[in-house]
XYZ file of C-alpha atoms in Angstrom:
679
model
C -98.684 -54.492 47.091
C -100.533 -54.601 43.619
C -98.402 -54.374 40.424
C -97.853 -50.792 39.297
C -99.395 -51.424 35.775
C -102.682 -52.570 37.143
C -103.170 -49.453 39.509
C -102.169 -47.179 36.719
C -104.114 -49.058 34.227
C -107.298 -48.509 36.093
C -106.968 -44.691 35.505
C -106.229 -45.004 31.914
C -109.767 -44.764 30.637
C -110.690 -41.591 32.165
C -107.688 -39.754 30.404
C -108.627 -40.602 26.819
C -109.537 -37.022 26.170
C -106.432 -35.635 27.684
C -104.372 -37.684 25.193
C -106.465 -36.595 22.489
C -105.935 -32.752 23.479
C -102.038 -33.464 23.617
C -102.060 -34.851 20.161
C -103.918 -31.654 19.024
C -101.266 -29.647 20.868
C -98.144 -30.971 19.383
C -98.371 -27.955 16.978
C -95.582 -29.668 14.673
C -96.558 -27.527 11.711
C -96.487 -24.267 13.513
C -93.788 -21.844 12.672
C -91.450 -19.973 14.656
C -89.243 -16.683 14.652
C -87.606 -16.364 11.030
C -89.867 -19.196 9.605
C -87.975 -21.908 11.275
C -89.877 -25.021 12.498
C -89.865 -26.365 15.869
C -87.858 -29.127 16.750
C -89.119 -32.651 18.424
C -86.527 -35.064 19.208
C -87.631 -38.963 19.628
C -85.585 -42.079 20.287
C -86.924 -45.512 20.211
C -85.061 -48.646 21.250
C -81.351 -47.025 21.328
C -78.445 -49.096 22.112
C -75.006 -47.955 22.372
C -72.149 -50.256 22.611
C -68.402 -49.891 22.995
C -65.871 -52.416 22.004
C -63.415 -53.910 24.903
C -60.951 -55.644 22.193
C -60.538 -59.416 22.975
C -63.147 -59.236 25.751
C -65.995 -58.184 23.503
C -68.128 -55.461 23.733
C -70.105 -53.709 26.415
C -73.602 -52.300 26.335
C -73.657 -48.468 27.464
C -77.165 -47.992 26.826
C -79.908 -50.674 26.579
C -83.049 -50.003 24.581
C -83.892 -46.544 25.588
C -87.036 -45.050 24.512
C -88.120 -41.224 24.801
C -88.628 -37.744 23.476
C -87.847 -34.032 24.077
C -90.380 -31.195 23.157
C -90.015 -27.512 22.410
C -90.825 -25.311 25.446
C -89.657 -27.492 28.424
C -86.473 -29.052 29.715
C -85.951 -32.638 29.599
C -83.455 -33.566 32.527
C -81.204 -37.012 32.206
C -80.380 -38.056 35.565
C -78.766 -40.948 37.415
C -75.750 -42.003 39.360
C -72.329 -41.739 37.911
C -71.683 -44.069 35.072
C -75.267 -44.760 34.189
C -74.956 -43.601 30.472
C -76.279 -39.954 30.986
C -73.514 -38.169 28.986
C -73.478 -41.057 26.343
C -77.199 -40.795 25.638
C -76.739 -36.980 25.295
C -74.057 -37.474 22.985
C -75.591 -40.146 21.354
C -78.570 -37.732 20.628
C -76.348 -34.948 19.617
C -74.474 -37.033 17.318
C -71.181 -36.847 19.102
C -70.443 -40.461 19.570
C -66.783 -41.646 18.428
C -66.850 -43.447 15.019
C -65.886 -46.735 16.828
C -68.704 -46.783 19.065
C -71.652 -49.022 17.753
C -75.461 -47.521 17.916
C -78.678 -49.202 17.055
C -82.084 -47.957 17.344
C -83.867 -44.885 15.875
C -83.075 -41.089 16.769
C -85.328 -38.790 14.999
C -85.801 -34.767 14.377
C -89.330 -33.865 13.958
C -90.026 -37.733 13.128
C -87.569 -37.669 10.279
C -84.304 -39.194 9.698
C -81.983 -35.882 9.162
C -78.774 -34.577 10.230
C -78.838 -31.487 12.707
C -78.132 -28.555 10.582
C -75.793 -25.838 11.564
C -77.430 -23.176 13.769
C -80.368 -25.063 14.764
C -78.915 -27.196 17.563
C -76.103 -26.406 19.971
C -74.168 -28.388 22.411
C -72.420 -26.840 25.710
C -69.808 -29.076 27.426
C -69.514 -29.673 30.973
C -66.084 -28.140 30.743
C -66.010 -24.188 30.583
C -63.257 -23.933 28.063
C -62.804 -20.099 27.505
C -59.861 -17.755 26.736
C -59.014 -16.541 30.005
C -57.652 -12.993 29.056
C -61.079 -11.955 27.169
C -63.646 -9.814 28.651
C -67.375 -11.484 28.741
C -68.433 -9.124 26.185
C -65.321 -9.555 23.915
C -65.742 -13.295 24.085
C -69.266 -13.321 23.187
C -68.737 -10.810 20.354
C -65.958 -12.683 18.837
C -67.986 -15.783 18.753
C -71.049 -13.808 17.038
C -68.500 -12.606 14.224
C -67.611 -16.315 13.777
C -71.016 -18.038 13.962
C -73.362 -15.426 12.371
C -73.660 -14.921 8.670
C -71.644 -12.515 6.748
C -74.982 -10.649 5.627
C -75.548 -9.430 8.947
C -73.504 -6.351 9.968
C -71.055 -5.983 12.606
C -73.540 -3.709 14.368
C -76.458 -6.378 14.240
C -73.717 -9.003 15.482
C -72.749 -6.852 18.355
C -76.268 -6.186 19.115
C -77.020 -10.123 19.048
C -74.168 -10.532 21.569
C -75.311 -7.873 23.772
C -79.005 -9.234 23.769
C -77.612 -12.752 24.773
C -75.639 -11.311 27.577
C -78.658 -9.521 28.978
C -80.684 -12.691 28.534
C -78.203 -14.661 30.612
C -77.979 -11.842 33.140
C -74.284 -11.030 32.621
C -74.717 -7.462 32.085
C -72.808 -6.463 35.268
C -70.019 -8.953 34.378
C -69.718 -8.000 30.607
C -66.489 -6.151 30.923
C -64.774 -8.299 33.562
C -62.194 -10.470 32.015
C -62.979 -14.165 32.069
C -59.884 -15.048 34.219
C -58.966 -18.282 35.934
C -55.343 -18.633 34.373
C -51.954 -17.138 35.404
C -52.005 -13.470 34.372
C -55.573 -12.894 33.899
C -56.823 -12.544 37.582
C -59.478 -14.242 39.290
C -62.110 -13.224 36.970
C -65.783 -14.693 36.980
C -67.263 -17.030 39.490
C -68.287 -20.787 38.129
C -71.616 -19.866 37.364
C -71.122 -16.915 35.238
C -68.471 -18.756 33.356
C -70.904 -21.439 32.590
C -73.518 -18.636 31.592
C -70.787 -17.488 29.374
C -70.573 -20.714 27.589
C -74.247 -20.995 27.035
C -74.130 -17.548 25.922
C -71.727 -18.726 22.932
C -73.616 -21.511 21.839
C -77.333 -19.585 21.642
C -76.091 -16.769 19.628
C -77.536 -18.505 16.498
C -80.907 -19.076 18.245
C -80.854 -22.859 17.993
C -84.140 -24.530 18.512
C -82.350 -27.721 20.177
C -79.993 -27.017 23.111
C -77.854 -29.892 24.643
C -76.224 -29.113 28.097
C -73.753 -31.570 29.603
C -73.665 -31.311 33.465
C -74.321 -27.485 33.491
C -74.289 -27.480 37.287
C -71.046 -29.512 37.743
C -68.971 -27.812 40.306
C -71.266 -25.148 41.410
C -72.915 -24.625 44.590
C -76.503 -24.739 45.202
C -77.310 -21.254 44.827
C -75.112 -20.732 41.703
C -76.658 -24.175 40.444
C -80.357 -22.552 40.619
C -79.442 -19.511 38.795
C -77.846 -21.189 36.071
C -80.690 -23.524 35.549
C -83.267 -20.987 35.973
C -81.929 -19.061 33.279
C -81.494 -22.332 31.202
C -85.489 -22.831 31.919
C -86.339 -19.282 30.653
C -84.359 -20.235 27.445
C -86.578 -23.214 26.924
C -89.798 -20.803 26.901
C -88.653 -18.492 23.977
C -86.455 -18.308 20.865
C -84.353 -15.011 20.466
C -87.022 -12.415 20.770
C -90.027 -14.689 20.476
C -91.199 -17.932 19.193
C -92.557 -20.997 20.917
C -89.410 -22.008 22.820
C -86.393 -24.162 22.660
C -86.132 -27.781 22.961
C -83.648 -28.306 25.820
C -81.848 -31.466 27.117
C -79.788 -31.696 29.804
C -77.455 -34.100 31.779
C -77.518 -33.551 35.397
C -75.970 -35.698 38.418
C -77.654 -34.590 41.389
C -79.519 -31.577 41.263
C -81.230 -29.675 44.345
C -84.845 -29.721 45.036
C -85.153 -26.284 43.836
C -83.513 -27.107 40.399
C -85.688 -30.525 40.243
C -88.685 -28.397 40.020
C -87.555 -26.565 36.990
C -87.628 -29.794 34.841
C -90.519 -30.699 32.551
C -89.680 -34.146 31.690
C -87.237 -36.635 33.540
C -85.305 -39.336 32.112
C -83.803 -41.415 35.386
C -81.101 -44.092 34.196
C -79.305 -46.710 35.787
C -76.402 -48.989 34.412
C -77.829 -47.633 30.903
C -81.326 -48.694 31.543
C -84.584 -46.650 31.972
C -85.682 -46.440 35.347
C -88.407 -43.658 34.763
C -89.437 -41.214 32.005
C -92.014 -39.377 32.527
C -93.150 -35.807 34.217
C -90.628 -34.989 36.882
C -93.335 -34.362 39.508
C -94.956 -37.773 38.575
C -91.701 -39.825 39.636
C -92.380 -39.763 43.366
C -95.640 -41.250 42.659
C -93.927 -44.135 40.488
C -91.357 -44.707 43.243
C -94.125 -44.807 45.918
C -96.380 -47.254 43.970
C -93.282 -49.540 43.564
C -92.399 -49.371 47.439
C -89.847 -46.604 47.333
C -91.642 -43.712 48.847
C -89.750 -40.391 49.060
C -89.414 -39.463 52.996
C -91.013 -36.318 53.974
C -88.962 -33.222 53.488
C -86.201 -35.163 51.839
C -84.925 -33.921 48.114
C -86.636 -36.217 45.579
C -83.510 -36.140 43.391
C -81.380 -37.392 46.335
C -84.241 -40.161 47.264
C -84.094 -41.473 43.318
C -80.420 -41.486 43.049
C -79.688 -43.211 46.632
C -82.320 -45.889 45.562
C -80.876 -46.666 42.169
C -76.956 -46.483 42.897
C -75.255 -49.458 42.851
C -71.714 -47.951 43.700
C -71.970 -49.037 47.295
C -75.043 -51.740 46.929
C -75.919 -51.393 50.364
C -79.454 -52.302 51.723
C -81.959 -49.625 50.588
C -84.488 -48.017 52.868
C -87.869 -48.897 51.455
C -91.471 -49.076 52.792
C -91.676 -52.736 53.034
C -91.884 -54.659 55.989
C -89.258 -57.158 56.164
C -85.775 -57.537 55.042
C -83.929 -54.850 53.107
C -83.441 -55.129 49.283
C -79.872 -54.553 47.630
C -79.617 -51.786 45.014
C -79.468 -54.180 42.317
C -82.756 -55.712 43.212
C -84.115 -52.309 43.571
C -83.241 -51.465 40.058
C -84.574 -54.707 38.675
C -87.995 -53.891 40.302
C -87.761 -50.519 39.019
C -87.124 -51.051 35.495
C -89.307 -54.105 35.112
C -92.183 -52.217 36.464
C -91.407 -49.182 34.231
C -91.595 -51.386 31.204
C -95.046 -52.763 32.177
C -96.417 -49.478 33.510
C -98.954 -46.774 31.514
C -95.912 -44.335 31.836
C -93.894 -46.269 29.206
C -97.128 -46.797 27.046
C -97.303 -43.178 27.294
C -93.908 -42.732 26.198
C -94.329 -45.149 23.140
C -97.435 -43.206 22.121
C -96.048 -39.988 22.388
C -93.205 -40.983 20.211
C -95.508 -42.339 17.824
C -97.341 -39.345 17.579
C -94.487 -37.218 16.847
C -93.150 -39.261 14.389
C -96.663 -39.438 12.556
C -97.088 -35.595 12.651
C -93.380 -35.199 11.630
C -93.546 -37.024 8.326
C -96.672 -35.404 7.517
C -95.855 -31.771 8.144
C -92.189 -31.442 8.852
C -89.668 -30.433 6.531
C -85.971 -31.139 6.125
C -83.743 -28.757 8.139
C -81.521 -26.656 6.310
C -78.024 -25.216 7.467
C -78.140 -21.734 8.479
C -75.933 -19.240 6.756
C -72.492 -19.276 8.496
C -69.651 -16.429 8.344
C -67.029 -16.926 5.259
C -63.433 -18.335 5.330
C -61.822 -15.120 5.175
C -63.951 -13.628 7.892
C -63.378 -16.537 10.114
C -59.617 -16.238 9.594
C -59.478 -12.484 10.437
C -61.814 -12.672 13.378
C -59.556 -15.680 14.960
C -56.328 -13.911 14.114
C -57.748 -10.667 15.858
C -58.948 -13.005 18.969
C -55.613 -14.833 19.162
C -53.737 -11.511 18.930
C -55.115 -9.992 21.441
C -55.048 -13.103 23.529
C -51.309 -13.280 23.259
C -50.932 -9.544 23.775
C -52.631 -9.798 27.214
C -51.274 -13.214 28.388
C -48.011 -12.180 30.089
C -46.486 -15.701 30.149
C -47.347 -16.591 26.360
C -44.705 -14.127 24.597
C -44.010 -11.323 26.979
C -42.235 -13.379 29.768
C -40.209 -15.170 26.951
C -39.492 -11.727 25.441
C -38.081 -10.675 28.697
C -36.130 -13.764 29.475
C -34.630 -13.581 25.717
C -33.448 -9.866 26.360
C -31.796 -10.986 29.701
C -30.136 -14.241 27.830
C -29.128 -12.327 25.068
C -27.592 -9.644 27.320
C -25.577 -12.123 29.180
C -24.598 -13.627 25.855
C -23.495 -10.278 24.697
C -21.461 -9.575 28.171
C -19.782 -12.962 28.068
C -18.582 -12.645 24.492
C -18.456 -9.000 23.961
C -16.165 -7.745 21.448
C -15.248 -11.277 20.443
C -12.429 -10.107 18.037
C -10.945 -12.150 15.018
C -8.361 -14.351 16.580
C -7.887 -18.058 16.313
C -9.893 -18.711 19.678
C -12.531 -16.485 18.297
C -13.545 -19.364 16.033
C -14.777 -21.637 18.670
C -16.204 -19.023 20.501
C -18.319 -17.504 17.529
C -19.591 -21.388 16.951
C -20.618 -21.221 20.479
C -22.510 -18.151 20.148
C -24.588 -19.476 17.128
C -25.133 -22.821 18.472
C -26.512 -21.248 21.613
C -28.465 -18.856 20.083
C -30.260 -21.502 17.359
C -30.283 -23.962 19.976
C -31.214 -22.594 23.248
C -33.211 -19.823 22.342
C -35.318 -21.999 20.178
C -35.804 -24.391 23.063
C -37.257 -21.755 25.241
C -40.597 -21.901 22.724
C -41.497 -25.096 24.888
C -42.590 -22.590 27.531
C -45.405 -21.431 25.543
C -46.980 -25.154 25.880
C -49.564 -24.984 28.307
C -51.117 -21.805 26.213
C -51.026 -24.109 23.203
C -52.990 -26.789 25.418
C -55.573 -24.250 25.948
C -56.022 -23.013 22.371
C -56.362 -26.636 21.374
C -59.245 -27.054 24.090
C -61.064 -23.794 22.678
C -60.468 -24.983 19.157
C -61.878 -28.463 20.005
C -65.104 -27.116 21.669
C -65.672 -24.683 18.881
C -65.098 -26.802 16.042
C -67.278 -29.461 17.314
C -70.085 -26.967 17.656
C -69.555 -25.850 14.174
C -68.147 -22.287 15.081
C -65.357 -22.536 12.334
C -63.186 -24.686 9.989
C -60.115 -26.420 10.818
C -58.175 -24.403 7.986
C -59.564 -21.115 9.272
C -57.723 -22.401 12.645
C -54.597 -23.221 11.024
C -54.260 -19.804 9.117
C -55.003 -17.750 11.779
C -52.738 -19.701 14.165
C -49.756 -18.911 11.909
C -50.778 -15.251 11.429
C -51.246 -14.315 14.994
C -47.917 -15.795 16.196
C -45.725 -14.555 13.564
C -45.371 -10.713 14.576
C -44.849 -12.017 17.864
C -41.996 -14.247 17.048
C -40.672 -11.626 14.662
C -40.424 -9.223 17.755
C -38.544 -11.931 19.747
C -36.359 -12.619 16.792
C -35.235 -8.891 16.110
C -34.532 -7.124 19.388
C -32.860 -9.816 21.241
C -30.891 -10.789 18.074
C -29.863 -7.040 17.535
C -28.073 -7.074 21.414
C -26.435 -10.284 20.779
C -24.999 -9.814 17.397
C -23.572 -6.429 18.022
C -22.350 -6.860 21.508
C -20.655 -10.087 20.339
C -19.336 -8.370 17.156
C -20.584 -11.081 14.682
C -19.579 -10.752 11.114
C -20.638 -7.086 10.171
C -23.025 -6.038 7.408
C -26.727 -5.425 7.263
C -27.212 -8.481 4.730
C -25.359 -10.620 7.356
C -27.490 -9.457 10.100
C -30.834 -9.922 8.143
C -30.026 -13.540 7.385
C -29.129 -14.096 11.361
C -32.614 -12.778 12.389
C -34.360 -14.633 9.604
C -32.747 -17.883 10.590
C -33.619 -17.221 14.285
C -37.211 -16.357 13.252
C -37.834 -19.296 11.043
C -36.136 -21.574 13.781
C -38.786 -20.157 16.394
C -41.814 -20.771 13.922
C -40.517 -24.106 13.362
C -40.383 -25.194 16.802
C -43.808 -23.188 17.739
C -45.187 -25.552 14.745
C -43.456 -28.883 16.230
C -44.796 -28.004 19.454
C -48.454 -27.523 18.104
C -48.343 -30.979 16.698
C -47.647 -32.078 20.094
C -50.204 -30.311 21.722
C -52.636 -31.672 19.063
C -51.603 -35.169 20.351
C -51.032 -34.979 23.918
C -53.793 -32.833 25.748
C -51.904 -32.823 29.091
C -49.642 -29.943 29.102
C -46.804 -31.623 31.529
C -46.641 -34.768 29.375
C -46.481 -32.321 26.316
C -43.518 -30.261 27.623
C -41.857 -33.671 28.342
C -42.394 -35.064 25.014
C -41.468 -31.720 23.060
C -38.563 -31.356 25.270
C -37.376 -34.980 24.429
C -37.676 -34.421 20.757
C -35.818 -31.124 20.531
C -33.163 -32.836 22.554
C -32.312 -35.687 20.501
C -32.355 -33.502 17.642
C -29.852 -31.345 19.192
C -27.579 -34.444 19.698
C -27.874 -35.394 16.117
C -27.511 -31.649 14.649
C -24.042 -32.102 14.118
C -22.255 -29.914 16.959
C -21.735 -31.661 20.007
C -20.796 -34.712 18.019
C -19.273 -33.941 14.440
C -21.299 -34.965 11.351
C -18.506 -37.454 10.080
C -18.185 -38.912 13.851
C -22.157 -39.568 14.274
C -22.882 -43.238 14.241
C -24.607 -44.073 11.148
C -27.678 -46.005 12.194
C -30.223 -43.348 13.329
C -28.022 -40.662 14.493
C -26.547 -40.021 10.982
C -29.036 -41.809 8.866
C -31.944 -40.392 9.163
C -31.682 -37.949 12.283
C -29.126 -35.711 10.850
C -30.933 -35.200 7.746
C -34.684 -34.829 9.588
C -33.288 -32.775 12.490
C -33.815 -28.941 11.691
C -30.595 -28.156 13.956
C -28.606 -29.285 11.177
C -29.580 -26.664 8.699
C -29.954 -24.003 11.382
C -25.947 -24.472 12.373
C -25.232 -24.888 8.578
C -26.776 -21.777 7.554
C -25.830 -19.750 10.685
C -21.989 -20.918 10.252
C -21.996 -20.180 6.447
C -23.359 -16.649 7.116
C -20.821 -15.910 9.769
C -17.523 -17.460 8.375
C -17.530 -17.078 4.695
C -15.628 -14.045 3.639
C -13.726 -13.758 6.885
C -9.964 -14.861 7.745
C -8.450 -15.961 11.036
C -4.795 -16.508 12.052
C -3.296 -19.729 11.822
C -3.247 -21.788 15.164
C 0.469 -21.610 15.412
C 0.485 -17.890 14.091
C 3.432 -17.417 11.882
C 1.724 -15.218 9.397
C -0.393 -18.134 7.874
C -4.276 -17.200 7.667
C -7.101 -19.485 7.461
C -10.265 -18.417 5.501
C -13.649 -19.108 6.565
C -14.374 -21.840 3.765
C -11.463 -23.934 5.262
C -12.623 -23.339 8.571
C -16.402 -24.469 7.700
C -15.052 -27.753 5.800
C -12.351 -28.855 8.275
C -13.269 -27.538 11.456
C -17.236 -27.707 11.301
C -17.673 -30.294 8.694
C -20.368 -28.098 6.894
C -21.853 -29.327 3.402
C -20.434 -26.770 1.361
C -22.467 -28.125 -2.041
C -25.103 -25.634 -1.640
C -25.507 -21.837 -0.149
C -26.866 -20.695 3.200
C -30.060 -19.578 1.605
C -30.684 -23.185 0.541
C -30.655 -24.019 4.342
C -32.865 -21.206 5.097
C -35.249 -22.490 2.194
C -35.202 -26.121 3.862
C -36.330 -24.799 7.366
C -38.875 -22.659 5.621
C -40.038 -25.842 3.886
C -39.987 -27.829 7.396
C -42.255 -25.185 8.740
C -44.801 -25.605 6.234
C -44.455 -29.360 6.492
C -45.138 -29.336 10.266
C -48.239 -27.017 9.686
C -49.587 -29.548 7.141
C -49.037 -32.206 9.491
C -50.649 -30.071 12.144
C -53.596 -29.667 9.984
C -53.744 -33.050 9.111
C -53.607 -34.462 12.524
C -56.733 -32.124 13.929
C -58.508 -33.097 10.438
C -58.128 -36.758 10.965
C -59.288 -36.330 15.105
C -62.353 -34.124 13.343
C -63.276 -37.381 11.271
C -63.385 -39.569 14.076
C -66.530 -37.894 15.591
C -69.471 -39.002 13.563
C -70.630 -36.301 11.363
C -73.728 -35.546 13.078
C -77.233 -36.994 14.158
C -78.010 -38.264 10.756
C -75.587 -41.304 11.164
C -77.430 -42.485 14.064
C -80.995 -42.505 12.960
C -83.186 -45.359 11.374
C -86.056 -44.719 8.883
C -89.681 -43.987 10.217
C -92.348 -46.715 10.115
C -95.195 -44.396 8.694
C -97.473 -47.163 8.609
C -97.056 -48.398 12.365
C -96.764 -44.802 13.562
C -100.461 -44.311 11.778
C -101.703 -47.107 13.988
C -100.540 -45.718 17.473
C -103.741 -45.341 19.552
C -103.775 -42.801 22.506
C -104.093 -44.456 25.836
C -104.570 -42.804 29.194
C -101.712 -41.706 31.402
C -101.675 -40.958 35.316
C -102.835 -37.387 36.089
C -100.306 -34.995 37.455
C -100.608 -33.171 40.885
C -102.188 -29.614 40.383
C -98.614 -27.969 40.292
C -97.572 -30.409 37.072
C -99.354 -28.841 34.232
C -98.832 -30.103 30.644
C -96.970 -27.659 28.292
């Protein structure tokens, strides 16, 4: 068999004029809707390595070169673990800060960051709020992302137009669903289109999609990809189209035909880059023809998949070839082929034209901080109201438990035995009712997933999320504190007086806020809700042991339990504040009778060993300060995690060598079949 490079170069001279026409057709200076320029993405000799500690480092991507153009879909394809998602993240500027990257990644031939609103990234997982309808989810997203200068009516119209563009009109008023209490909801394909809708509201010129057909059947996959292909051909209501880059594992033959260019990877190396309809020709000329009536993508992946490393069925007469050998043949042949030469010269053209005509990208206007806080608070409040398990089930359980508490300790009286009973009631309320806040942990984890996706995509800031999270949960926690508190307080017959009841409810409310803040910290560190429940329960249990009731403060072992745990456990201040509120001002008969009475201060000092150097309001103030401290810690954690992601594509790019770009000459490339037309 003649080497592929020789066969392809025989055809190069006849295609000089075609290459010249392509150079003229780049159209880099052509303006599109809103005065925004088209976006051409190029990468050259791109390497990505990850540290393996003492074992050194491992190259995930090895010297990749390619480009993506407006008006077409570039598919990054290959077997599992080949580097598809890594390449997509490298191009989108989403690699972790500890990942080493070398090479040039350029936008319109220039080293610049991807400005807000000009690009978007659709993740593989559909992280959506299950209780919202499609229309609500997309409208809330529009209010968050679109500028304050747009009216609410204009934002709603943009959301509705996006829904129509993705073919979701009939499902617009259907809840997304998928979680308990939210119903079955949308299908997988519909959820994927909702995720896409949220990211194209700003009419981005550059769109990245990570495995958009993952988990979908062939029909749903084709429908989703056909909508994506349609998006590539226009921007909003007009224009020249979006630049779309998709990572995909194993598309059907119908989906494969929707791709303009194909980047085929194996073990981090380029096996083929070019028009998708030319891949068959490339494989055939290297001795790996696609069998008749077989899906081309299945054939390509079967040939370059080393997971099983069995003999590859090829067109040679003689012994079979291992997958590794087949990959080596294909990668070596590609490097010496006209396909690779064409990629290099096209990258050079884009760089040259971009330096000459391209301007620096500018961030589009964003909604303001207060608008973001208001929209997020409304959205979160609606989610809580509809999510039966988030607060309402807890509310019902609180009512039942407080009824039980009130009937067991009904009209507790003022005998000497009531001292211990009053203490038990207070500790149960301030310990076990607040402990139940951990039941909302799965919802906390879902909130963090939604926040992570939206933050990475620039929908809003970390501060707006932290503020809205506090504002939206406060009314529900106050309701949970007030009604159950009324039941237990008056059925038991605790210290009468409105001011005493007000303090009791305030302390319960602050304790609930504090535990919820603590659980948000755990949720930000432990993404698995089952592990989070275990960790959160363990933290609270340790604090309860050191709180000063089950073992009185003077009896606590000083290393760890007395110092420092007793002073940092919020239960200490909850117990002390509620004990002071309950016992100060009351008198009880002595244990032996005889007319001797015991006042509340004696009980606090001698029985409960309460610190009497400060008032109950100081205890409440300390707990409020703890709530603020936990919220600050939560904010710091999510800001730190945000900083661990590189700040955009500008960090990945090298300078353009304009002299070298100017010296690039057009060479011919193989012609496509009549069904494969240049954009």
